[in-house]
Coordinates of C-alpha atoms in Angstrom, one line a residue:
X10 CA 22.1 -19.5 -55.0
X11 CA 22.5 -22.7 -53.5
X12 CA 24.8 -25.9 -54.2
X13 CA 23.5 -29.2 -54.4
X14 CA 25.6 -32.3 -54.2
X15 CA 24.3 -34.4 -56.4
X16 CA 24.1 -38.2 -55.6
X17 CA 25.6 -37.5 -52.0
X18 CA 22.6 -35.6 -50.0
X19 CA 22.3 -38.4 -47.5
X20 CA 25.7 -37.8 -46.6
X21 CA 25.8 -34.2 -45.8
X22 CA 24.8 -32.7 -42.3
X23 CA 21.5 -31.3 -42.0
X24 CA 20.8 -28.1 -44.5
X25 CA 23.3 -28.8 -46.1
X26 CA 21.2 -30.5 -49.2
X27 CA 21.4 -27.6 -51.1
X28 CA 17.5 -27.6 -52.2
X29 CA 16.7 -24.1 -51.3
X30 CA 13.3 -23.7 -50.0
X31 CA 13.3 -26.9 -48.7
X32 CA 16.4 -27.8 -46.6
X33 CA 17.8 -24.6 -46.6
X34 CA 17.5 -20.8 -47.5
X35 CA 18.8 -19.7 -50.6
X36 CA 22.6 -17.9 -49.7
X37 CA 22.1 -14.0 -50.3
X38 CA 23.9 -12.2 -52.5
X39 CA 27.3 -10.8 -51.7
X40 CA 27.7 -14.2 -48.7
X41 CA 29.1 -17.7 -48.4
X42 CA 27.6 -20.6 -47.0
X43 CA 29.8 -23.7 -45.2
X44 CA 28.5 -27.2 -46.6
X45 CA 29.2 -30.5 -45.0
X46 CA 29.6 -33.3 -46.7
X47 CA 30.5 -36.9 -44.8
X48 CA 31.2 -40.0 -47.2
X49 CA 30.8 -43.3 -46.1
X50 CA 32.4 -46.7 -47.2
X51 CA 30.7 -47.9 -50.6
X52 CA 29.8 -44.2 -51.7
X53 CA 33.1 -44.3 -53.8
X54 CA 32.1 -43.2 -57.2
X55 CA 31.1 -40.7 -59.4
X56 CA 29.2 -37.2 -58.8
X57 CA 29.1 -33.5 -59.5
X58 CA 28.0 -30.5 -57.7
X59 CA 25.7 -27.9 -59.3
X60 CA 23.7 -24.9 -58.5
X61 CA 20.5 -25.8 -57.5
X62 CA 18.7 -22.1 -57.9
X63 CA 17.0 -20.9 -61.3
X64 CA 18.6 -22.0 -64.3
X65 CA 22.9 -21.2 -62.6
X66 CA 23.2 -24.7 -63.2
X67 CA 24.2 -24.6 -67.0
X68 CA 27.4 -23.2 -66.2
X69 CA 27.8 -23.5 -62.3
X70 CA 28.5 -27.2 -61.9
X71 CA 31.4 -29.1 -61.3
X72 CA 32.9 -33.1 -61.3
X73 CA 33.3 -33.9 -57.7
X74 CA 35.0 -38.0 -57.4
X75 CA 34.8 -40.0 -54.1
X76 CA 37.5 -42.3 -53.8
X77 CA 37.5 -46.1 -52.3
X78 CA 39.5 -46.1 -49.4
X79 CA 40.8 -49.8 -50.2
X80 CA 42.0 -51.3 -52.8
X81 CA 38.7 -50.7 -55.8
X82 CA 36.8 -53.9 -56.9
X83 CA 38.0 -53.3 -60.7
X84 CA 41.4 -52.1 -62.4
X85 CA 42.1 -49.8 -64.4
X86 CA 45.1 -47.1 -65.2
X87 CA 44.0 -43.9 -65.2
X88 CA 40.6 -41.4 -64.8
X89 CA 39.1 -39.9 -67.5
X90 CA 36.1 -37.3 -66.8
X91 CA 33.6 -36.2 -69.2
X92 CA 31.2 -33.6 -68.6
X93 CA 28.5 -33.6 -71.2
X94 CA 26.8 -30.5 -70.9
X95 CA 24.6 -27.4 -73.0
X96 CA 25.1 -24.4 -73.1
X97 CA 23.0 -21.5 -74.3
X98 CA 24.0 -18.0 -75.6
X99 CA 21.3 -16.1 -73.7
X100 CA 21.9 -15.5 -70.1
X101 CA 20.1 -17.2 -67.2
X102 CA 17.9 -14.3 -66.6
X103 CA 17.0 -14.0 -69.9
X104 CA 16.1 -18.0 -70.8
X105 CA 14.5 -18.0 -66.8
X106 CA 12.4 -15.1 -67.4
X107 CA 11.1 -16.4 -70.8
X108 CA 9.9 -19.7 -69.5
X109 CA 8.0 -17.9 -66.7
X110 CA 6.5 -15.3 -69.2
X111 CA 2.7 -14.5 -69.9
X112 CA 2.6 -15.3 -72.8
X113 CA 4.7 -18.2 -72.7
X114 CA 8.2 -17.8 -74.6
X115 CA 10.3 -20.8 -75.5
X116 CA 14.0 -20.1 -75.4
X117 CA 14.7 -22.5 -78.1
X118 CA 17.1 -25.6 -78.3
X119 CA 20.9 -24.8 -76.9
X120 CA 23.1 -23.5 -79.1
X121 CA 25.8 -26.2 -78.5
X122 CA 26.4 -29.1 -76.7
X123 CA 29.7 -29.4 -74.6
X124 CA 32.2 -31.8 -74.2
X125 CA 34.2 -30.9 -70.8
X126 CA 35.3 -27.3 -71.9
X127 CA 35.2 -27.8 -76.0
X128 CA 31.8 -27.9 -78.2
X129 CA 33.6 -29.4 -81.3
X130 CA 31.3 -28.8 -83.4
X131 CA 33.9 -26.7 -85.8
X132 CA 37.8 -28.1 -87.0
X133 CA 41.2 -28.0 -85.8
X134 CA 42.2 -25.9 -88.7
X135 CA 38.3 -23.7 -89.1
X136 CA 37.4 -22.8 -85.6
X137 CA 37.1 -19.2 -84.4
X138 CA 37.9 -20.1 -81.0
X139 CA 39.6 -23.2 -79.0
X140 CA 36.5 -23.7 -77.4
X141 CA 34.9 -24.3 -81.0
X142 CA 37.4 -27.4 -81.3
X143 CA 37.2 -30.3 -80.7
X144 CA 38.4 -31.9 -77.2
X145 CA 41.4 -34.3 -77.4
X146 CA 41.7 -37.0 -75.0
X147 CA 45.3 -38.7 -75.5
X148 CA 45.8 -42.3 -74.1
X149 CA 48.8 -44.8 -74.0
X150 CA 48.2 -48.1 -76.2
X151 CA 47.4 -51.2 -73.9
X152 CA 45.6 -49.6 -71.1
X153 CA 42.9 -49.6 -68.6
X154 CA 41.2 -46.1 -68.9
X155 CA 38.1 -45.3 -66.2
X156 CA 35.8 -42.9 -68.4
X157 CA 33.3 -41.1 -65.8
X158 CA 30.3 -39.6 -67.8
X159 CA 28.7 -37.3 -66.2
X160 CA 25.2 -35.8 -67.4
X161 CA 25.7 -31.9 -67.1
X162 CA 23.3 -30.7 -69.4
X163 CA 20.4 -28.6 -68.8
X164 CA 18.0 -30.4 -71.5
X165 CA 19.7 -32.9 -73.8
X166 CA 19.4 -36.5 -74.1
X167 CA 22.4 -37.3 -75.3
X168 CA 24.2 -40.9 -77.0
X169 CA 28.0 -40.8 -77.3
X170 CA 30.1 -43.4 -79.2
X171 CA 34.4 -44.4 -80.1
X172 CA 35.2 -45.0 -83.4
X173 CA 36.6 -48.3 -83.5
X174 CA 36.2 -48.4 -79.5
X175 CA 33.1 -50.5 -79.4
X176 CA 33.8 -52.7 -75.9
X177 CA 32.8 -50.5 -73.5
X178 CA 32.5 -51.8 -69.9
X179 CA 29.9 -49.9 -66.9
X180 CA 31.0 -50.4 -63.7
X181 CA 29.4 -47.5 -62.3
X182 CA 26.2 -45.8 -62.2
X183 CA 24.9 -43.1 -60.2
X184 CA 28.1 -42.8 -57.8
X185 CA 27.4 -46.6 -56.9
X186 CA 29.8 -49.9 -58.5
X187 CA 27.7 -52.5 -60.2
X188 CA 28.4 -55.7 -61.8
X189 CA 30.2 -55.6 -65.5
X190 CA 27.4 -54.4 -68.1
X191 CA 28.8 -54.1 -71.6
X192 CA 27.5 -51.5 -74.2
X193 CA 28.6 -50.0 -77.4
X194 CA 27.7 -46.3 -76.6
X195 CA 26.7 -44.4 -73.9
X196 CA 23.4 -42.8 -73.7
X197 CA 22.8 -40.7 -71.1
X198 CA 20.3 -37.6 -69.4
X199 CA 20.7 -34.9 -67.0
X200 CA 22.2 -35.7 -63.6
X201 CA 22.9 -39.6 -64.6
X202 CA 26.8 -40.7 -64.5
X203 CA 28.4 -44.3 -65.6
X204 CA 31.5 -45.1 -65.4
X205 CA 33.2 -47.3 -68.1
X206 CA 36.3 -49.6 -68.4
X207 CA 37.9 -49.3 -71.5
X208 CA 40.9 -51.0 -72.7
X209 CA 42.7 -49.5 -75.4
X210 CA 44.2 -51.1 -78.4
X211 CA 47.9 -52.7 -78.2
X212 CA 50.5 -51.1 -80.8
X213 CA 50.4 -54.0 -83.0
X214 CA 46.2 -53.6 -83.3
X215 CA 47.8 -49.5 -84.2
X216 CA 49.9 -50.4 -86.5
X217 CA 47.6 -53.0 -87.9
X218 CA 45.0 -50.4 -88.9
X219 CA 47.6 -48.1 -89.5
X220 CA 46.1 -44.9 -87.5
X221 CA 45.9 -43.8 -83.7
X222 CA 43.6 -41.2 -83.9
X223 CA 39.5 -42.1 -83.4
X224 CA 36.6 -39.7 -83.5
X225 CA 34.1 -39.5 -80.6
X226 CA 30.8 -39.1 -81.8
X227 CA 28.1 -36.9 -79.4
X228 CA 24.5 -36.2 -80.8
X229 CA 21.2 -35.1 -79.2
X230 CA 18.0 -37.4 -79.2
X231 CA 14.3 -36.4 -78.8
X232 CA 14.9 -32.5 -79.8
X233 CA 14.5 -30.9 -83.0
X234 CA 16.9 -29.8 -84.2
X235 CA 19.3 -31.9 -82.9
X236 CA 22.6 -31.2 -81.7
X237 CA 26.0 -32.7 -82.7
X238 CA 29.8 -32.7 -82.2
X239 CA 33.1 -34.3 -81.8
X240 CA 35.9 -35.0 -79.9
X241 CA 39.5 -37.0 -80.6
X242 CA 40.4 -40.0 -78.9
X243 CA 44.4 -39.9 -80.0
X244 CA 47.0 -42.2 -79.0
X245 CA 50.7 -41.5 -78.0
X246 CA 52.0 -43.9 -80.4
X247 CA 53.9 -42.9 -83.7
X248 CA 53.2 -45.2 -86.3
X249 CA 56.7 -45.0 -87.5
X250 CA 58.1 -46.3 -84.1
X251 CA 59.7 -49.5 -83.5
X252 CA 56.9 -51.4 -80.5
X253 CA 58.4 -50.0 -77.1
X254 CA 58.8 -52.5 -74.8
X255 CA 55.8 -53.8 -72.0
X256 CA 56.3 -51.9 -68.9
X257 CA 53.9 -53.3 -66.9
X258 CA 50.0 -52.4 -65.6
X259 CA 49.8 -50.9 -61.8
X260 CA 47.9 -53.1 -59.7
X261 CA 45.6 -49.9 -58.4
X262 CA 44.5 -46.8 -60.4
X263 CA 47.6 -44.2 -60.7
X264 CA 46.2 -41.2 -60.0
X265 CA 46.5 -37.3 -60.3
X266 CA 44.9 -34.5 -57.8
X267 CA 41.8 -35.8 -56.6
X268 CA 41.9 -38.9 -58.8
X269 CA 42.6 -38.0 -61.9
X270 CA 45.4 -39.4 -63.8
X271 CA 47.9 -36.6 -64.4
X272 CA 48.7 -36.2 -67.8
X273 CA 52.2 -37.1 -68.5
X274 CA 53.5 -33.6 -70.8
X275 CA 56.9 -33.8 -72.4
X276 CA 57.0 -37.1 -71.9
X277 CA 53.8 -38.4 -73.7
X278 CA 54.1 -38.2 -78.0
X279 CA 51.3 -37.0 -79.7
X280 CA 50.5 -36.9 -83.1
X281 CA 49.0 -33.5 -85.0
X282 CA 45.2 -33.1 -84.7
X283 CA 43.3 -33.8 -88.4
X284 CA 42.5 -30.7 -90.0
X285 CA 38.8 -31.3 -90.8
X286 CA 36.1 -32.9 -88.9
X287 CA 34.6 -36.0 -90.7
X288 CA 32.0 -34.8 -93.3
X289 CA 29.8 -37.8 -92.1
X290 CA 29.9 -39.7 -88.6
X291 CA 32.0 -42.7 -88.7
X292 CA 30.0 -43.9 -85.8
X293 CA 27.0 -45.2 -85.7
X294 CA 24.2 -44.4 -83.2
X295 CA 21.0 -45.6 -82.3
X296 CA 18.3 -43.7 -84.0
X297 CA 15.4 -41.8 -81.7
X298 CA 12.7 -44.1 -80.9
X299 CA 15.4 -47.6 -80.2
X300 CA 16.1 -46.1 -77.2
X301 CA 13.8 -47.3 -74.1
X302 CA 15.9 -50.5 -73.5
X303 CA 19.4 -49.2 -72.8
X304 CA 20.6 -51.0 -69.5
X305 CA 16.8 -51.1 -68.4
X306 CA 16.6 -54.6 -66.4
X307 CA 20.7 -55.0 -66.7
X308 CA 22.3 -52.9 -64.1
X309 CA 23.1 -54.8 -60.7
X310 CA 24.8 -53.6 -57.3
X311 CA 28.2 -55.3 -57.2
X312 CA 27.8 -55.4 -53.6
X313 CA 24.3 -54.7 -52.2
X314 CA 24.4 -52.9 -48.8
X315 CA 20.7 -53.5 -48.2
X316 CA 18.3 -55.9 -49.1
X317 CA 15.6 -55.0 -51.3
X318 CA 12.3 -54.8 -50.3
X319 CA 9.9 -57.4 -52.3
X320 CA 6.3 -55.8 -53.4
X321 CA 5.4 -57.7 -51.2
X322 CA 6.6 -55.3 -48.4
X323 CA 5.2 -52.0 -50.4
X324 CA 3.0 -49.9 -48.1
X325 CA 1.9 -47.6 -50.9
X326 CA 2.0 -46.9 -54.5
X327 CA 2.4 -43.1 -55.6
X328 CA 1.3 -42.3 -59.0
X329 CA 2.4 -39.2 -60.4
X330 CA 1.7 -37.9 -63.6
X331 CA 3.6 -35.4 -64.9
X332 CA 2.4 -33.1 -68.0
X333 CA 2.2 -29.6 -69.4
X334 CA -0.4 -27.1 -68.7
X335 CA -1.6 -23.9 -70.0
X336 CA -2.5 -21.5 -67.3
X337 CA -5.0 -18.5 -67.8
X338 CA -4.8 -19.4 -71.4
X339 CA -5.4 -21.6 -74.4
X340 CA -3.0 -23.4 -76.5
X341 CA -4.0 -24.0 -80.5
X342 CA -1.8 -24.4 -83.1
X343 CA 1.0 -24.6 -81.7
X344 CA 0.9 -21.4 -79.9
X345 CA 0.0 -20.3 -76.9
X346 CA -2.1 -16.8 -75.1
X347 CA -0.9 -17.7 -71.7
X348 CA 1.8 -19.2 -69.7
X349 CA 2.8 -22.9 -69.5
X350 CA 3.6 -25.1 -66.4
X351 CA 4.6 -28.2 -65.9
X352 CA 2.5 -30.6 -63.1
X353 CA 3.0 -33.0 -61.2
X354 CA -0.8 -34.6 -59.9
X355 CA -1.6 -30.9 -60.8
X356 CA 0.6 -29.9 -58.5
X357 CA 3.6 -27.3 -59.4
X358 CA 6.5 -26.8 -57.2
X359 CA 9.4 -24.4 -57.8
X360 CA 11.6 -22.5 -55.0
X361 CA 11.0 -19.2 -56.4
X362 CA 7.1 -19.3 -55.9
X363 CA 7.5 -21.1 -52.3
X364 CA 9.6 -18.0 -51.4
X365 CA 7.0 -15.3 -53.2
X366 CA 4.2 -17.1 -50.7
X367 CA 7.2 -16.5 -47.5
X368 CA 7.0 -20.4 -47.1
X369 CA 9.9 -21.2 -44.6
X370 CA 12.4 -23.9 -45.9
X371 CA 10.4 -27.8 -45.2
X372 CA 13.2 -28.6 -42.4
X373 CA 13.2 -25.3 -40.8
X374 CA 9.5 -25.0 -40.4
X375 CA 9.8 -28.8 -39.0
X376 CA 12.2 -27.6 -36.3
X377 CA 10.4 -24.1 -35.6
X378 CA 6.5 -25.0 -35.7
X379 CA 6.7 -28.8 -35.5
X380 CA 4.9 -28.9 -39.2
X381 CA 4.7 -31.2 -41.5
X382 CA 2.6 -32.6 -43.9
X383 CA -0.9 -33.9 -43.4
X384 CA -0.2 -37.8 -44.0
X385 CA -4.4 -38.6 -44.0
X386 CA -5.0 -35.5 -46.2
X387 CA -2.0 -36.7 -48.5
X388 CA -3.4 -39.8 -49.6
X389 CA -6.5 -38.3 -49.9
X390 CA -5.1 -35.8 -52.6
X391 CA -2.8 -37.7 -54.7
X392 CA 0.4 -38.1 -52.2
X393 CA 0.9 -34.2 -51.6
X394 CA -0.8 -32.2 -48.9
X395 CA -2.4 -29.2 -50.7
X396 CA -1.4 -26.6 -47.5
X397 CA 2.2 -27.3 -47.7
X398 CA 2.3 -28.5 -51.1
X399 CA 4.7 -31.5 -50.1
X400 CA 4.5 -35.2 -50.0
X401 CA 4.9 -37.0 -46.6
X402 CA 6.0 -40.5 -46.1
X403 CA 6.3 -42.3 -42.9
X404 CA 9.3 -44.0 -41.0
X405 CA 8.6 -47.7 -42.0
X406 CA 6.9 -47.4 -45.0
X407 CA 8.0 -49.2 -48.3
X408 CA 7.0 -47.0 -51.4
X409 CA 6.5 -47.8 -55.1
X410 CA 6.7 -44.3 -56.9
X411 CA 5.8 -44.5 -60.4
X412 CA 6.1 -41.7 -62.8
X413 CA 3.9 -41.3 -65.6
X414 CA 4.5 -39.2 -68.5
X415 CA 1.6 -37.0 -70.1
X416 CA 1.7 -35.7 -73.3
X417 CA 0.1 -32.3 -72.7
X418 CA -2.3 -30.0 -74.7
X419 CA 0.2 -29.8 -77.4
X420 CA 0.4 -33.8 -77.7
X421 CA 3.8 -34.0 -77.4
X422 CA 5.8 -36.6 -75.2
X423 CA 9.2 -35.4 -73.5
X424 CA 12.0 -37.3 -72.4
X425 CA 12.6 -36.8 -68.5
X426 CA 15.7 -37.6 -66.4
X427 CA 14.2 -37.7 -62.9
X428 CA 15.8 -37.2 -60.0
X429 CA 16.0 -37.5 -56.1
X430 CA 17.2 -36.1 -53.4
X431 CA 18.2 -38.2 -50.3
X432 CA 19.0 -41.6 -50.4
X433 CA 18.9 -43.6 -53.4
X434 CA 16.4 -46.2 -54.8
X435 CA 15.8 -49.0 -56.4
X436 CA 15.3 -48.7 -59.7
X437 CA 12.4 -50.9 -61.0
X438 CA 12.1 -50.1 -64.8
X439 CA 10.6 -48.7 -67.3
X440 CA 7.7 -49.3 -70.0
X441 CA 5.3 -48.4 -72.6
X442 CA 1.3 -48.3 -71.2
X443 CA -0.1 -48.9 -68.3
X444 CA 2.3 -50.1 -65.5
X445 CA 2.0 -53.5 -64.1
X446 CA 3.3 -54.1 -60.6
X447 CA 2.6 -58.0 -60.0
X448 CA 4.0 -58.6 -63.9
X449 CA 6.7 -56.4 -63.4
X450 CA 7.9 -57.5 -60.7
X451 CA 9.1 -60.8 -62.2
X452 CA 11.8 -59.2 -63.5
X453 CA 13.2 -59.5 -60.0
X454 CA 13.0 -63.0 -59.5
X455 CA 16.4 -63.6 -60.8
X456 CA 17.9 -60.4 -60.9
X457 CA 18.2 -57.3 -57.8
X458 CA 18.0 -53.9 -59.3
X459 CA 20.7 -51.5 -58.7
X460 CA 20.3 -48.9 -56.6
X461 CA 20.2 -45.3 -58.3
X462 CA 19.2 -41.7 -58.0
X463 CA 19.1 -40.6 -61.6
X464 CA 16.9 -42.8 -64.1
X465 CA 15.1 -41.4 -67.6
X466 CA 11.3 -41.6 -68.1
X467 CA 11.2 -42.5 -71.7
X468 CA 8.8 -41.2 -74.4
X469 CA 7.7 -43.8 -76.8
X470 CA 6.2 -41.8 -79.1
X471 CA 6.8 -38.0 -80.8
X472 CA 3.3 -37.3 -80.5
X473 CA -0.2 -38.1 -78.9
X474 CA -4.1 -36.9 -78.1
X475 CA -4.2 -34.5 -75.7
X476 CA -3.2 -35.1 -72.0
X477 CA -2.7 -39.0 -73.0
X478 CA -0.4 -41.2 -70.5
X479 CA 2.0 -43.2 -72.2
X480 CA 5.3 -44.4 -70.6
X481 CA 6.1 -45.0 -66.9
X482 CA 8.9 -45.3 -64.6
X483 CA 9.0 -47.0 -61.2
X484 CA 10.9 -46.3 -57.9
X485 CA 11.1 -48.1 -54.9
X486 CA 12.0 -47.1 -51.3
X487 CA 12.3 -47.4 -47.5
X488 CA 11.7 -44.7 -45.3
X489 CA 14.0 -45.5 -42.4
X490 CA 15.8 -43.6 -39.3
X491 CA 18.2 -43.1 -41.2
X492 CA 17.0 -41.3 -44.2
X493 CA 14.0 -38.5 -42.5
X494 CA 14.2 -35.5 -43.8
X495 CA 13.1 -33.1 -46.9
X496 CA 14.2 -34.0 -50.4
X497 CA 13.4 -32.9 -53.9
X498 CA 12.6 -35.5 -56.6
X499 CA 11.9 -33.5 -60.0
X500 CA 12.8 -34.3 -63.5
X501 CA 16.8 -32.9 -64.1
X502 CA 15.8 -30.7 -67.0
X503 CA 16.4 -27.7 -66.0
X504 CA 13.4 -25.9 -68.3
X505 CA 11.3 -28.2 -66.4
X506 CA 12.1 -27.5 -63.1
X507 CA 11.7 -23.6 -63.4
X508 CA 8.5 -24.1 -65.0
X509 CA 7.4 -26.9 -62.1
X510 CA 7.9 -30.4 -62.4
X511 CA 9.3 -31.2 -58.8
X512 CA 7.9 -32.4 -55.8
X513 CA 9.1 -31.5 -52.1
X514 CA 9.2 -34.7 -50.2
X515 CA 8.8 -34.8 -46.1
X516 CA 10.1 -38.5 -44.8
X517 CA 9.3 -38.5 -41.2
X518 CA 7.6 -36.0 -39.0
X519 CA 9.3 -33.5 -37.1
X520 CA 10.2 -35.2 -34.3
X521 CA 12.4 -38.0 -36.1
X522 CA 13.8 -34.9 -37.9
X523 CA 14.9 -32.7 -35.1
X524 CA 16.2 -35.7 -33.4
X525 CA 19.1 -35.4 -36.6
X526 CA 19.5 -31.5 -35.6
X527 CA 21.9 -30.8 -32.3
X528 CA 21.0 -27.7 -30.7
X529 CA 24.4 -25.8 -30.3
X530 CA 24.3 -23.1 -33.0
X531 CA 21.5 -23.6 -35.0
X532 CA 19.9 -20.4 -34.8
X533 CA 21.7 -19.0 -37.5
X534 CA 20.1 -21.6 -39.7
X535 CA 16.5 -20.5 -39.3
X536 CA 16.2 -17.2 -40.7
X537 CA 17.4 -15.7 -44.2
X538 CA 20.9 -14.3 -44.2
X539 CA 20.8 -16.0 -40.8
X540 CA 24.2 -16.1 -38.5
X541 CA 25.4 -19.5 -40.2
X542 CA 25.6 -17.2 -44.0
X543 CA 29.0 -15.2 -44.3
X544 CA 30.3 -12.7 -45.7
X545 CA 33.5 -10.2 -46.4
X546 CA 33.0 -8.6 -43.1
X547 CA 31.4 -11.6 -41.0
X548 CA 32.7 -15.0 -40.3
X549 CA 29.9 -17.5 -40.0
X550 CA 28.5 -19.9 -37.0
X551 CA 29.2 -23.0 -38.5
X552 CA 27.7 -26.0 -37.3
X553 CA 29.8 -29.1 -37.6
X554 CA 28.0 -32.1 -37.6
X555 CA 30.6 -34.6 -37.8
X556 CA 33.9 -34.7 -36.2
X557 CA 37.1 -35.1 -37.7

């Protein structure tokens, strides 16, 4: 296994990404591995760690929170974080070794979705299990509460909404602050996190509507069949009580271990769960197919650290169009003789078949052999070098990436969280067709995208012909000093990525690589099970890359 740290790779020391195969080898079984991680000043925010090897993830992942080290640009009382995650009966082996199969076999859809450590998809008084329940999140009335949503599932697309809670507030996306954006439900993919301001109602708007309990409404979009469930939004406020008197908002968040607001036990009322779950959702969410304009064009840095690069600065464009493929095979009527991958410029890229071929690691070959990339041949062959199957970009260069989405032999369109490594980019959009750059990029006249690392390539239709491009999504970055190195940028569904759809990325050549990489102790980084991996018997040769 490996562990990646999602949102913060540009702030960990050199292999310590967690990409195996392409900033690291993947830790043996039976040792440990020492990561590194260095946050800097405006990286307060939001991620989560996950394995990064086969399909661990769905269960291996955890919230990891940054914390400003002044006084935060917003206020709020306390931290909420939710986990929206999948989870499957099967086992890992089992669902990894289906989608690799010849013949193809599909898993099917999870068998649950997960709210933090509760499906609630049965009642209070019905379920077989706690986990079964719903999960109860118990406020004070006339508060600041900071939800942090983090995307944790292996597949689902997935729109939450309050009951009665309608004024939500981002302030947050992808570990970064932005300006105030204000929704009525979150909506959100694999790997993507906002944050949300919510204030809750006073006891007079309690008493008023004479309840302080609210359902929160989860459900699955773009999957058949889709997934729902709930959880309770409950308020330590009897009804019967006389209004307690106004103690006051802290100025700053009042936090718990590692910023999150301890929950206050004997001293915090609360009311007895319902019995039954609603027999029909008393929140409304937006059906499939209204879903492409969520926050596109909306989300701005609060506080941009670095300019953003006009297009009249872009050095290249990268197309890539993603889509399904049989291999050694047919598909026809909806079934398929052989196995099924997923490309990207007919390219596929997974850890597992770089380390069948005995392909060193992208920044380990860099610092034994000097290698990287082909640039000349790259451009040549649709961005990627077909030797080393990876896609270099030089220090200096300002790239548009766009992603196009395919729909495949089978004609259907996917939705697709992608992802990258490294630093993050600008996000320019999203739309239906053929993308624009020159109209598009009026958009920015007025308006500075935020920077992100997580955005969703929509589908805008169930179905089309065969191997038919609809729907794009555009990146832009600069290749700098300060970001060379080897990434990963793949879509975040973790199906995808074992069958695939990722792309190994070499910024720099080895030279502006190795100048990152200090000598002392780096041997044990080159070689599989290499001096730097421990284990019971063995302390490791850790390299620390940044002091104190």
């Amino acid at each position: 296994m490996t562990i990646h740290w999602h949102g913060l790779t540009m702030r960990t020391a050199p292999f310590s990404d967690g990409s195996p195969q392409v900033s690291q080898w993947p830790i043996a079984p039976g040792e440990y591995f020492d990561y590194e991680i260095h946050p800097e000043i405006g990286d307060a925010g939001t991620y989560f760690y996950h394995s990064h090897v086969g399909f661990q993830s769905m269960t291996a992942h955890g919230v990891l929170f940054v914390e400003d080290a002044e006084p935060p640009p917003y206020q709020w009382d306390e931290d909420v974080p939710v986990v929206l995650s999948d989870f499957y009966r099967k086992s890992d082996q089992v669902i990894e070794s289906e989608l690799l199969s010849n013949p193809f076999i599909w898993p099917g859809e999870p068998d649950s979705l997960v709210f933090n450590d509760r499906s609630g998809t049965a009642s209070f008084d019905t379920a077989p299990d706690d986990s079964c329940k719903p999960y109860i999140i118990t406020v004070d009335p006339g508060k600041t509460y900071r939800f942090r949503f983090i995307g944790g599932a292996t597949i689902s697309f997935i729109q939450l909404g309050i009951e009665g809670h309608t004024n939500l507030t981002i302030i947050s996306a992808d570990g970064y602050y932005t300006k105030p954006a204000q929704v009525d439900h979150i909506q959100i993919g694999g790997g993507q996190r906002f944050d949300t301001l919510i204030t809750t109602k006073s006891e007079d708007q309690l008493s008023a509507e004479g309840r302080n309990q609210y359902w929160i409404r989860y459900e699955t979009r773009g999957r058949s069949p889709a997934l729902q469930g709930y959880a309770l939004l409950q308020y330590s406020y009897k009804l019967s009580s006389k209004p307690r008197r106004d103690i006051g908002r802290p100025q700053f968040p009042e936090r718990g271990h590692y910023g999150v607001a301890q929950q206050r036990g004997s001293g915090r009322w609360k009311p007895k769960p319902p019995g039954k779950n609603p027999n029909s959702s008393p929140v409304h969410l937006p059906p499939d197919g209204t879903l492409t304009n969520w926050l596109e064009y909306t989300l701005e840095a609060l506080k941009p650290q670095t300019p953003f690069p006009t297009l009249s600065e872009v050095t290249r464009t990268v197309y890539i169009t993603v889509e399904e493929k049989v291999v050694n095979g047919t598909y026809k009527g909806g079934s398929v003789t052989g196995s099924l991958v997923w490309v990207n410029n007919d390219l596929t890229w997974t850890d597992k078949e770089a380390g069948s071929l005995n392909y060193k690691p992208y920044l380990i070959d860099a610092y034994v052999t000097g290698k990287t990339p082909d640039y000349d041949v790259a451009v040549k062959h649709q961005g990627w070098d077909p030797v080393m199957k990876a896609w270099p970009a030089k220090v200096g260069e300002v790239l548009d990436i766009v992603w196009l989405s395919n729909s495949g032999p089978s004609g259907l369109f996917e939705y697709h969280p992608m992802h990258a490594h490294g630093e993050h980019y600008w996000d320019l959009g999203s739309g239906n067709g053929t993308y624009d750059p020159v109209s598009n990029e009026k958009h920015f006249q007025n308006y500075t995208p935020a920077r992100r690392d997580t955005t969703m390539l929509y589908r805008y239709a169930e179905r089309g012909g065969n191997s038919v491009t609809a729907g794009w999504r555009a990146w832009r970055i600069r290749i700098t000093d300060d970001n060379v190195g080897t990434w990963l940028m793949h879509c975040h569904i973790i199906h995808h990525m074992i069958m695939g759809m990722q792309t190994a990325w070499v910024f720099g050549d080895a030279l502006s690589m190795l100048r990152e990489i200090p000598e002392p102790y780096i041997a044990g980084y080159l070689d599989y099970g290499g001096s730097a991996y421990g284990n019971d018997s063995y302390d490791p040769l850790v390299l620390t890359y940044y002091d104190g």
